[in-house]
mmCIF file of C-alpha atoms in Angstrom:
data_model
loop_
_atom_site.group_PDB
_atom_site.id
_atom_site.type_symbol
_atom_site.label_atom_id
_atom_site.label_comp_id
_atom_site.label_asym_id
_atom_site.label_seq_id
_atom_site.Cartn_x
_atom_site.Cartn_y
_atom_site.Cartn_z
ATOM 1 C CA PRO A 195 2.987 -0.059 25.638
ATOM 2 C CA MET A 196 5.245 1.375 22.510
ATOM 3 C CA LYS A 197 3.965 0.491 18.861
ATOM 4 C CA GLN A 198 6.685 0.668 16.806
ATOM 5 C CA PHE A 199 5.269 1.935 13.257
ATOM 6 C CA SER A 200 5.887 0.775 9.696
ATOM 7 C CA ALA A 201 4.214 3.660 7.709
ATOM 8 C CA VAL A 202 2.737 6.945 7.634
ATOM 9 C CA ALA A 203 0.172 9.084 6.267
ATOM 10 C CA ALA A 204 -1.469 11.835 6.010
ATOM 11 C CA ASP A 205 -5.088 12.799 5.319
ATOM 12 C CA GLN A 206 -5.224 15.709 2.302
ATOM 13 C CA ALA A 207 -6.337 18.598 4.584
ATOM 14 C CA GLY A 208 -3.559 17.643 6.906
ATOM 15 C CA GLU A 209 -5.884 16.790 9.973
ATOM 16 C CA ILE A 210 -5.518 12.704 10.404
ATOM 17 C CA VAL A 211 -2.553 11.057 10.266
ATOM 18 C CA ALA A 212 -2.773 7.093 9.932
ATOM 19 C CA ALA A 213 0.275 5.086 10.741
ATOM 20 C CA GLY A 214 0.286 1.172 10.524
ATOM 21 C CA CYS A 215 2.224 -1.145 13.508
ATOM 22 C CA ARG A 216 4.502 -3.846 12.760
ATOM 23 C CA GLU A 217 3.807 -5.455 15.627
ATOM 24 C CA SER A 218 0.410 -5.382 17.186
ATOM 25 C CA PHE A 219 -1.006 -5.119 13.165
ATOM 26 C CA GLU A 220 -3.044 -2.489 13.647
ATOM 27 C CA VAL A 221 -3.277 1.019 12.519
ATOM 28 C CA VAL A 222 -3.495 4.136 14.991
ATOM 29 C CA LEU A 223 -5.440 7.378 13.643
ATOM 30 C CA TRP A 224 -4.417 10.306 15.311
ATOM 31 C CA SER A 225 -5.358 14.223 15.376
ATOM 32 C CA LEU A 226 -2.588 16.263 13.894
ATOM 33 C CA ARG A 227 -4.343 19.242 15.431
ATOM 34 C CA THR A 228 -4.601 18.093 18.963
ATOM 35 C CA GLY A 229 -2.271 14.881 18.885
ATOM 36 C CA ASN A 230 -5.192 12.690 20.496
ATOM 37 C CA VAL A 231 -5.287 9.256 19.575
ATOM 38 C CA LEU A 232 -8.979 9.291 17.379
ATOM 39 C CA ASP A 233 -9.468 5.827 16.914
ATOM 40 C CA ILE A 234 -7.196 1.914 16.681
ATOM 41 C CA LEU A 235 -7.922 -0.122 13.368
ATOM 42 C CA THR A 236 -8.157 -3.623 14.369
ATOM 43 C CA GLY A 237 -8.597 -6.957 11.632
ATOM 44 C CA HIS A 238 -5.111 -7.628 10.199
ATOM 45 C CA THR A 239 -3.171 -10.422 10.961
ATOM 46 C CA GLY A 240 0.101 -9.385 9.967
ATOM 47 C CA PRO A 241 2.654 -6.532 10.787
ATOM 48 C CA VAL A 242 1.127 -3.129 8.360
ATOM 49 C CA SER A 243 3.412 -2.456 5.632
ATOM 50 C CA SER A 244 2.192 0.679 4.364
ATOM 51 C CA VAL A 245 -1.149 2.941 4.521
ATOM 52 C CA ALA A 246 -2.918 5.744 2.194
ATOM 53 C CA PHE A 247 -5.890 7.971 2.337
ATOM 54 C CA CYS A 248 -7.578 8.390 -0.493
ATOM 55 C CA PRO A 249 -8.425 11.596 -1.979
ATOM 56 C CA GLY A 250 -11.352 13.103 -1.345
ATOM 57 C CA GLN A 251 -12.806 9.955 0.050
ATOM 58 C CA GLY A 252 -12.947 9.470 3.928
ATOM 59 C CA LYS A 253 -11.415 6.313 2.934
ATOM 60 C CA LEU A 254 -8.377 4.405 3.905
ATOM 61 C CA ALA A 255 -6.221 1.850 3.354
ATOM 62 C CA SER A 256 -3.769 -0.773 4.510
ATOM 63 C CA ALA A 257 -1.036 -3.327 3.077
ATOM 64 C CA SER A 258 -0.333 -5.858 4.966
ATOM 65 C CA TRP A 259 1.893 -9.173 5.537
ATOM 66 C CA ASP A 260 -0.766 -10.922 5.533
ATOM 67 C CA LYS A 261 -2.016 -10.836 1.863
ATOM 68 C CA THR A 262 -4.403 -8.680 2.528
ATOM 69 C CA VAL A 263 -5.252 -4.823 2.086
ATOM 70 C CA ARG A 264 -7.997 -3.327 3.944
ATOM 71 C CA LEU A 265 -10.297 -0.223 2.347
ATOM 72 C CA TRP A 266 -11.369 1.726 5.322
ATOM 73 C CA ASP A 267 -14.056 3.934 6.076
ATOM 74 C CA ILE A 268 -12.756 6.527 8.436
ATOM 75 C CA PHE A 269 -16.142 8.777 9.068
ATOM 76 C CA SER A 270 -18.446 5.811 9.234
ATOM 77 C CA PRO A 271 -21.726 6.250 11.568
ATOM 78 C CA GLY A 272 -21.235 5.517 14.501
ATOM 79 C CA GLY A 273 -17.147 4.636 14.304
ATOM 80 C CA ASP A 274 -17.993 1.121 13.343
ATOM 81 C CA HIS A 275 -15.072 0.425 11.429
ATOM 82 C CA SER A 276 -15.208 -3.339 10.695
ATOM 83 C CA SER A 277 -18.950 -2.882 8.568
ATOM 84 C CA GLY A 278 -17.462 -0.702 6.283
ATOM 85 C CA VAL A 279 -14.383 -2.845 5.888
ATOM 86 C CA ASP A 280 -13.302 -3.736 1.886
ATOM 87 C CA ILE A 281 -10.973 -6.553 2.195
ATOM 88 C CA LEU A 282 -8.944 -7.266 -1.127
ATOM 89 C CA GLU A 283 -7.203 -10.416 -0.861
ATOM 90 C CA HIS A 284 -3.467 -10.791 -2.508
ATOM 91 C CA SER A 285 -1.639 -14.126 -3.054
ATOM 92 C CA LYS A 286 1.304 -13.426 -1.365
ATOM 93 C CA GLU A 287 2.449 -9.955 1.277
ATOM 94 C CA ALA A 288 1.145 -6.102 0.099
ATOM 95 C CA LEU A 289 4.386 -4.462 0.495
ATOM 96 C CA ALA A 290 3.181 -0.895 -0.934
ATOM 97 C CA LEU A 291 -0.027 0.508 -2.369
ATOM 98 C CA SER A 292 -0.753 4.111 -3.396
ATOM 99 C CA PHE A 293 -3.869 5.622 -4.764
ATOM 100 C CA ARG A 294 -4.457 7.552 -8.409
ATOM 101 C CA PRO A 295 -5.259 10.782 -7.703
ATOM 102 C CA ASP A 296 -8.947 11.199 -8.939
ATOM 103 C CA GLY A 297 -9.484 7.964 -5.692
ATOM 104 C CA LYS A 298 -11.047 6.039 -8.613
ATOM 105 C CA VAL A 299 -7.916 2.825 -8.348
ATOM 106 C CA LEU A 300 -5.794 1.565 -5.819
ATOM 107 C CA ALA A 301 -2.577 0.231 -6.431
ATOM 108 C CA VAL A 302 -1.021 -2.262 -4.527
ATOM 109 C CA ALA A 303 2.159 -4.072 -5.229
ATOM 110 C CA THR A 304 3.034 -7.511 -3.101
ATOM 111 C CA LEU A 305 5.832 -9.202 -2.429
ATOM 112 C CA ASP A 306 5.315 -12.218 -5.743
ATOM 113 C CA GLY A 307 6.567 -8.602 -7.908
ATOM 114 C CA GLU A 308 3.240 -7.805 -9.265
ATOM 115 C CA VAL A 309 1.165 -4.975 -9.035
ATOM 116 C CA THR A 310 -2.880 -5.436 -8.596
ATOM 117 C CA PHE A 311 -5.496 -2.165 -9.568
ATOM 118 C CA TRP A 312 -7.946 -2.348 -7.514
ATOM 119 C CA ASN A 313 -11.598 -0.153 -8.427
ATOM 120 C CA THR A 314 -11.965 1.683 -5.202
ATOM 121 C CA ASP A 315 -15.321 2.090 -6.315
ATOM 122 C CA ASN A 316 -16.569 -1.491 -6.028
ATOM 123 C CA ALA A 317 -13.440 -3.719 -4.560
ATOM 124 C CA GLN A 318 -13.145 -5.391 -7.996
ATOM 125 C CA ILE A 319 -9.984 -6.157 -10.176
ATOM 126 C CA CYS A 320 -9.442 -3.753 -12.794
ATOM 127 C CA GLY A 321 -5.366 -4.557 -14.384
ATOM 128 C CA THR A 322 -2.139 -6.200 -13.412
ATOM 129 C CA ILE A 323 1.187 -5.814 -13.446
ATOM 130 C CA ASP A 324 3.972 -8.738 -13.613
ATOM 131 C CA GLY A 325 6.645 -6.210 -12.416
ATOM 132 C CA ARG A 326 9.224 -9.238 -11.769
ATOM 133 C CA ARG A 327 11.667 -8.766 -14.061
ATOM 134 C CA ASP A 328 11.355 -5.149 -14.292
ATOM 135 C CA ALA A 329 11.648 -5.031 -10.052
ATOM 136 C CA ALA A 330 15.103 -7.652 -10.309
ATOM 137 C CA PRO A 331 18.396 -6.011 -9.718
ATOM 138 C CA GLY A 332 20.400 -5.926 -12.496
ATOM 139 C CA ARG A 333 24.464 -7.058 -12.368
ATOM 140 C CA ARG A 334 27.275 -5.479 -12.166
ATOM 141 C CA LYS A 335 29.337 -5.122 -14.898
ATOM 142 C CA ASP A 336 32.299 -6.836 -13.406
ATOM 143 C CA SER A 337 30.490 -8.864 -11.793
ATOM 144 C CA LYS A 338 30.673 -13.053 -11.832
ATOM 145 C CA THR A 339 27.440 -14.274 -11.051
ATOM 146 C CA VAL A 340 24.100 -14.736 -12.837
ATOM 147 C CA ALA A 341 21.892 -11.154 -12.139
ATOM 148 C CA LYS A 342 19.028 -11.977 -9.763
ATOM 149 C CA LYS A 343 15.550 -12.796 -11.448
ATOM 150 C CA PHE A 344 12.448 -11.460 -9.959
ATOM 151 C CA GLY A 345 12.038 -9.260 -7.783
ATOM 152 C CA TYR A 346 9.629 -7.062 -6.200
ATOM 153 C CA PHE A 347 8.642 -3.107 -5.595
ATOM 154 C CA LYS A 348 8.293 -1.788 -2.095
ATOM 155 C CA THR A 349 7.068 1.681 -3.177
ATOM 156 C CA LEU A 350 4.745 2.988 -4.997
ATOM 157 C CA SER A 351 3.630 6.551 -6.444
ATOM 158 C CA TYR A 352 0.871 8.037 -8.719
ATOM 159 C CA SER A 353 2.478 11.061 -10.711
ATOM 160 C CA ALA A 354 -0.116 14.039 -9.636
ATOM 161 C CA ASP A 355 -2.066 13.825 -13.024
ATOM 162 C CA GLY A 356 -2.178 10.121 -12.191
ATOM 163 C CA ARG A 357 -0.702 9.462 -15.597
ATOM 164 C CA PHE A 358 1.683 7.288 -14.760
ATOM 165 C CA LEU A 359 2.490 4.987 -11.683
ATOM 166 C CA LEU A 360 6.237 4.756 -10.159
ATOM 167 C CA ALA A 361 7.523 1.966 -9.009
ATOM 168 C CA GLY A 362 10.976 0.890 -6.738
ATOM 169 C CA GLY A 363 11.963 -2.027 -5.609
ATOM 170 C CA GLU A 364 15.767 -2.977 -3.994
ATOM 171 C CA SER A 365 17.400 -1.938 -7.799
ATOM 172 C CA ASN A 366 19.208 0.869 -9.675
ATOM 173 C CA VAL A 367 15.926 1.984 -11.331
ATOM 174 C CA VAL A 368 12.744 3.565 -10.883
ATOM 175 C CA CYS A 369 9.690 1.741 -13.438
ATOM 176 C CA ILE A 370 7.306 4.458 -15.122
ATOM 177 C CA TYR A 371 4.759 2.367 -15.896
ATOM 178 C CA TYR A 372 1.096 4.882 -17.892
#
């Protein structure tokens, strides 16, 4: 059966591609060089909304509407990825993620407007941002209704030096956190 991909990422070396599936809740890994499927990662119970490779560490993060982020060790011995998975629980659906360029921190945006920062070495929370008001779309000058009070981020990206986190949602602004 055909898979509908909702997220895609390539590793730093440009050898492996990961794609998250909307309907089967899987993450498919394949070789860019040969085009062959290398593995199919299972475990999510909702659509996969974002995938990202950890720079230089052989880890892949997948965010899902099942309120989890999974950190996969894609080079685990024997190909048993289930034993090398950290599951990062969230209170709401996980929408977007981005690794800091040094690979030590993973930022995750959720449907409640929060951005959670995870230490990738021990899978512990090392910070949060309440971005609900930052992500909310504004009110037009000529609008006769009240502006929406809360929003959420649909995309995250670190600057190349890792000092800034950029976040965007359904508004006319890009938020820059440092």
